[in-house]
Short mmCIF file of C-alpha atoms in Angstrom, two decimals:
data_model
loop_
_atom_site.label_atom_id
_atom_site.label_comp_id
_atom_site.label_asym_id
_atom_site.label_seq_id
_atom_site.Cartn_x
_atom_site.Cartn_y
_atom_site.Cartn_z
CA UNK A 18 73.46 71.08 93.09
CA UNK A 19 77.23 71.53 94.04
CA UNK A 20 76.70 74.72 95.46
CA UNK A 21 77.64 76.35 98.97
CA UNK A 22 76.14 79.33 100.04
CA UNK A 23 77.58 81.63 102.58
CA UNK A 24 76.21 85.15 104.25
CA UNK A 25 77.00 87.90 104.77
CA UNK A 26 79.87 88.47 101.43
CA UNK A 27 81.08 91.34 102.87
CA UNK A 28 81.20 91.95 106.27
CA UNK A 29 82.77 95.46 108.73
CA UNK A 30 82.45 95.20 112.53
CA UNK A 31 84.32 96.59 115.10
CA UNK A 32 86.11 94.88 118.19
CA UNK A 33 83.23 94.88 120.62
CA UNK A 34 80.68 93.67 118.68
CA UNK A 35 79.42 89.96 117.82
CA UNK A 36 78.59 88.75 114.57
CA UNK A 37 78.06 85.28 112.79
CA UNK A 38 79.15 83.45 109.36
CA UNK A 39 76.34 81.67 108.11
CA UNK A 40 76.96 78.63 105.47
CA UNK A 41 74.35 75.80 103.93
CA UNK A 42 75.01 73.14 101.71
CA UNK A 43 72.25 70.72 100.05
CA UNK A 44 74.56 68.20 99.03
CA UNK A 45 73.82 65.53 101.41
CA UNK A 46 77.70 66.35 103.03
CA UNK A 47 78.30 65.06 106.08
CA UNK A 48 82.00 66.92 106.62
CA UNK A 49 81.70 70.62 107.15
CA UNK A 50 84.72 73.33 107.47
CA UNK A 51 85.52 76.81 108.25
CA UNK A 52 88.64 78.22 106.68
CA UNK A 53 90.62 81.28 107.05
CA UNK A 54 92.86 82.71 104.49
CA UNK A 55 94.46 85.80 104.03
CA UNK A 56 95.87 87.67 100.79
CA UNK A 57 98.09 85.39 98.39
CA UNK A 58 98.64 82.76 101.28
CA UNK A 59 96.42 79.42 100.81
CA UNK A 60 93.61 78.43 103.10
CA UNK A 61 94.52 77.84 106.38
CA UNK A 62 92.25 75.19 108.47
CA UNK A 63 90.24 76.13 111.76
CA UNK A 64 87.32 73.64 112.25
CA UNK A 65 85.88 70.92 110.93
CA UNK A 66 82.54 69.05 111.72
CA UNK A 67 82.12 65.71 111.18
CA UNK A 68 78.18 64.16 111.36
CA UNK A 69 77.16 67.89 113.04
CA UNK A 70 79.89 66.98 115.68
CA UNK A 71 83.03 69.03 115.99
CA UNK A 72 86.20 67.22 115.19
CA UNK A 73 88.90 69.17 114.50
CA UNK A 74 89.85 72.31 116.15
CA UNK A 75 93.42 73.91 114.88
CA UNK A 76 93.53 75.88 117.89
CA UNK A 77 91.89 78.67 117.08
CA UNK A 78 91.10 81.30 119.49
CA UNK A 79 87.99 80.98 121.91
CA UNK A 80 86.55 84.62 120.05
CA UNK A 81 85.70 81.96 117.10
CA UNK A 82 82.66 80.21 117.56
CA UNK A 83 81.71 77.42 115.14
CA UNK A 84 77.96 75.25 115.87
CA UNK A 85 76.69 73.29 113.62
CA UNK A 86 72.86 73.08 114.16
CA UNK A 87 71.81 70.66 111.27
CA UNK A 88 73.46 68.38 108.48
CA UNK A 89 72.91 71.43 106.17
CA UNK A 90 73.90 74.21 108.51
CA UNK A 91 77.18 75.92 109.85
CA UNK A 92 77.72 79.11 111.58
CA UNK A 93 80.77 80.96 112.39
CA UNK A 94 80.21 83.63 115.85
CA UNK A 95 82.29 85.72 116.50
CA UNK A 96 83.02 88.24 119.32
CA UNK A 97 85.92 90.51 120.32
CA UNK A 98 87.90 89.66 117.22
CA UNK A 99 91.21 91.28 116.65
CA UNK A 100 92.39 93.98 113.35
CA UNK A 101 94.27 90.93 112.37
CA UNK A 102 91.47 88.51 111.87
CA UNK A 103 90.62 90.67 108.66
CA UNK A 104 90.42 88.36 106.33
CA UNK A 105 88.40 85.49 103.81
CA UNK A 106 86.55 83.01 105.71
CA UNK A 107 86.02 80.04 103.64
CA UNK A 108 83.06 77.25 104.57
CA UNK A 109 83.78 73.92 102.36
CA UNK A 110 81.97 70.65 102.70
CA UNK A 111 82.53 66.92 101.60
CA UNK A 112 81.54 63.68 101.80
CA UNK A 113 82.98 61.79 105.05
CA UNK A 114 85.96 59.39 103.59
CA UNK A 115 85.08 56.30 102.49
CA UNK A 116 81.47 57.22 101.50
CA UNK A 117 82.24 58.72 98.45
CA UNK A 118 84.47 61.44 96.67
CA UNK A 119 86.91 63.42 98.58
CA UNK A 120 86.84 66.55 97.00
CA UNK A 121 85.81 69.74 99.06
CA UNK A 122 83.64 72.20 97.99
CA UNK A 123 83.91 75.80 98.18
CA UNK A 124 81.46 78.41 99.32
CA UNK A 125 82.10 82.13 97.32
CA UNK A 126 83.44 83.47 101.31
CA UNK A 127 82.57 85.82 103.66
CA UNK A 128 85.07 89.17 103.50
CA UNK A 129 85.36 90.28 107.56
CA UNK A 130 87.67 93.47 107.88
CA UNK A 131 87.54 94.45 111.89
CA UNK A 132 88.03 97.81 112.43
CA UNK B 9 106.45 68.21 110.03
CA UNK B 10 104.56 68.51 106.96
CA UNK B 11 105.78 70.51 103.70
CA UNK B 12 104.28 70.94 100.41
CA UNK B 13 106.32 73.21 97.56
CA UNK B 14 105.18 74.99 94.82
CA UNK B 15 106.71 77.27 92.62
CA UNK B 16 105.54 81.07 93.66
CA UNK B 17 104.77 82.26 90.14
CA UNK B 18 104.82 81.29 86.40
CA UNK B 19 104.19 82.95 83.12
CA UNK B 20 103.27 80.96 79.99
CA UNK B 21 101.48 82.50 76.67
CA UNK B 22 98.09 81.96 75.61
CA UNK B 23 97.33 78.99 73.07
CA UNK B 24 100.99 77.05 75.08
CA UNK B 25 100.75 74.31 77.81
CA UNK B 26 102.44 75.07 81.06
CA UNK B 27 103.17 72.24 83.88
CA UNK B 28 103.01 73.21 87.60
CA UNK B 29 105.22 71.10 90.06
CA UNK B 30 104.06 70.33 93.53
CA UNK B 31 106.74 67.74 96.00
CA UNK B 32 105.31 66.81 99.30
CA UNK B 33 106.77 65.42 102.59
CA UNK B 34 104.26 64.47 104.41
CA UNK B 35 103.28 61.91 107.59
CA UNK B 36 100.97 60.07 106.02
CA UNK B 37 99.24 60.36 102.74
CA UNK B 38 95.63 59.47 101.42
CA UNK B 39 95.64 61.50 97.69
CA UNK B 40 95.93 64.87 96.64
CA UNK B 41 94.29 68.06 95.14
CA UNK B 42 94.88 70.52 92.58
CA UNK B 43 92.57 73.58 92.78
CA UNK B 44 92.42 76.80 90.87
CA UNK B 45 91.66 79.79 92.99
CA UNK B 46 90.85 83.45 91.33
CA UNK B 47 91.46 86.73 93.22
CA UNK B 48 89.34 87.13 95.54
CA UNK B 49 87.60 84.11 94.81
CA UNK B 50 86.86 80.61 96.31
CA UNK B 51 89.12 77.89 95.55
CA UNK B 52 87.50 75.63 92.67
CA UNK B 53 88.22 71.81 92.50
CA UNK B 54 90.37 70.77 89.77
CA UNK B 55 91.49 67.15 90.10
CA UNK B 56 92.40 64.76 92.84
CA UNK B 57 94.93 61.41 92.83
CA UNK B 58 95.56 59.15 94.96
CA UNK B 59 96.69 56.29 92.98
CA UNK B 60 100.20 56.74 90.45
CA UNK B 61 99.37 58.03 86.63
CA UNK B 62 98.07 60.44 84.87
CA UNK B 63 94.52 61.73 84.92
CA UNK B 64 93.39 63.77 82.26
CA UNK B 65 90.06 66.01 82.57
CA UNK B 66 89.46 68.09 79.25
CA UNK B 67 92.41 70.55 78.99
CA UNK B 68 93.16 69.42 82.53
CA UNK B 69 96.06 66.97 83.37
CA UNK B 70 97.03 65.82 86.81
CA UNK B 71 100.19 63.47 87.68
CA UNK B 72 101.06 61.71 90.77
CA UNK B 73 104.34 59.71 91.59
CA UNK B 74 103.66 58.64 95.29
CA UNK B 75 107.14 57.21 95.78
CA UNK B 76 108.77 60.42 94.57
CA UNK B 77 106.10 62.77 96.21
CA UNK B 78 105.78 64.60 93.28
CA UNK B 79 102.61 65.25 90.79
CA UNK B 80 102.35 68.03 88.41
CA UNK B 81 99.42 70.21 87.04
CA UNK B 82 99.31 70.46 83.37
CA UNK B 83 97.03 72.77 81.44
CA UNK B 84 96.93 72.95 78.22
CA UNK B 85 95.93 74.98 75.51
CA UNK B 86 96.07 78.09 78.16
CA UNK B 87 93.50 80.64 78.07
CA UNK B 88 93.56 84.43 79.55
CA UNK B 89 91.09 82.76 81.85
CA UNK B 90 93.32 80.63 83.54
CA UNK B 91 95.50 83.40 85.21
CA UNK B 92 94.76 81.92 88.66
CA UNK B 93 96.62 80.98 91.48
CA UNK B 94 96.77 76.87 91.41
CA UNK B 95 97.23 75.36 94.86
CA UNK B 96 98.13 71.65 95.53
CA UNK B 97 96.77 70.12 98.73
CA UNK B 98 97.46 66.78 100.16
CA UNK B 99 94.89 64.96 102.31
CA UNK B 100 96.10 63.44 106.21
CA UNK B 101 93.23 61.43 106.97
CA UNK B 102 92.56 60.51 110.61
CA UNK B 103 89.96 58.14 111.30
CA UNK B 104 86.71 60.03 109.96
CA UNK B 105 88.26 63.44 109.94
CA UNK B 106 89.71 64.68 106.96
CA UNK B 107 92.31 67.87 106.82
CA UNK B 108 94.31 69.30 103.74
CA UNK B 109 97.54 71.00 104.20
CA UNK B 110 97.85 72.96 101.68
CA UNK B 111 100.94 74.38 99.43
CA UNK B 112 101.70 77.97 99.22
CA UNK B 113 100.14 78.75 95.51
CA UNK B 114 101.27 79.28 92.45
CA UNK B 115 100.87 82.34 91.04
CA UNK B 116 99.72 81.79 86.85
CA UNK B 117 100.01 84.43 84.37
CA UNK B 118 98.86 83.80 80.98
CA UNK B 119 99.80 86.42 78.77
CA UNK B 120 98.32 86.96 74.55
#
C-alpha cells in the first residue's frame, strides 16, 4: 500500500472560521509533511514531522496548525486564514534517511479557497 | 542561496523522446528527484539519484552529473499521457530531517 489519503478534497471557508486537513498513511513512514502550492508554481515546504515530533517549520504563519497525533496521523488546523492562502495543500510522507528509500509520497490534496 | 533551473515549457510529438534539463546550485547535496505532476494533481515519484549515471526505469531515464550539477529527464517513446509538468527536486538533508527544494516545473506538451 503506497497510498496517502487526505480529507476533505475540496474545501470553502471563510476568514473567521476554523477548519482542519486531515492525512493518514499506512506505510510504516516515520517523516510526515504538509505542503502548499499554488497554480503552476512547485510545492512549497511548511512542516515536517519527524518520529510524530515537529522538525521543520518554514515559518509559516501561527493561523497554520500542524499536530501529529500518531505515526499514521497528520492534521493541518487552521483559523483566520487569509484570501491568499487559497490554494493545494499537499501531505507527503517518507521513510526517515538512512532507513530506507528517500522518495516522498504524495497524498491526491486538499483544495482550500477562503472566501 | 539555493537555485534549481528548469526549462518553463517544452513541446515534443507523440511516439519521439524528449530530454528535460535540470542544473542545481545548492549548499549541500544528498540526491535528487524527478516527479511528474498532472493539473491539478499530486506530484507522482518518478526517479531519484544520488550517485553519477544513468538510471533507466521502463520508458523512464534519469541522469545525474554531481560535479556539473546537472541531470536530465528523458522519456521516451512519449505518450499524450505524459503532458505533465516534470519537476526536479534536490534533497538538503539535516541530521534526521529531510527538505526538497524544488525547481520551478517544466511545463510538457506532447502533441499527435
Amino acid at each position: 500500500d503506497t497510498e496517502v489519503t487526505q480529507t476533505p478534497k475540496h474545501l470553502v471557508m471563510g476568514m473567521t472560521n476554523k477548519k482542519s486537513l486531515k492525512c493518514e498513511q499506512h506505510m510504516g513512514h516515520r517523516a510526515m509533511y504538509w505542503y502548499k502550492q499554488k497554480a503552476k508554481k512547485p510545492p512549497e515546504l511548511m512542516f515536517v514531522y519527524s518520529y510524530e515530533k515537529l522538525s521543520i517549520n518554514e515559518s509559516v504563519p501561527s493561523r497554520f496548525s500542524p499536530e501529529c497525533p500518531n505515526s499514521s496521523l497528520l492534521n493541518l488546523h487552521l483559523h483566520a486564514l487569509q484570501p491568499e492562502d487559497s490554494a493545494l495543500y499537499l501531505c507527503a510522507s517518507s521513510q526517515i534517511p538512512g532507513t530506507g528509500g528517500y522518495e516522498q509520497y504524495f497524498g491526491p490534496g486538499t483544495r482550500l479557497t477562503v472566501t | 542561496g539555493q537555485n534549481i533551473d528548469q526549462p518553463t515549457e517544452m513541446t515534443a510529438t507523440e511516439g519521439a523522446i524528449v530530454q528535460i534539463n535540470c542544473t542545481y546550485q545548492t549548499s549541500g547535496f544528498n540526491g535528487l528527484f524527478w516527479y511528474q505532476q498532472h493539473a491539478g494533481e499530486a506530484p507522482t515519484f518518478l526517479s531519484y539519484n544520488v550517485l553519477d549515471g544513468l538510471e533507466e526505469k521502463g520508458r523512464f531515464s534519469s541522469f545525474l552529473s554531481r560535479s556539473k550539477g546537472y541531470s536530465y529527464l528523458l522519456l521516451k517513446e512519449l505518450q499524450m499521457k505524459d503532458s505533465a509538468s516534470y519537476l526536479c527536486a534536490v534533497i538538503l538533508n539535516a541530521g534526521n530531517n529531510r527538505k526538497l527544494i524544488w525547481g520551478l516545473g517544466t511545463s510538457l506538451a506532447v502533441n499527435p
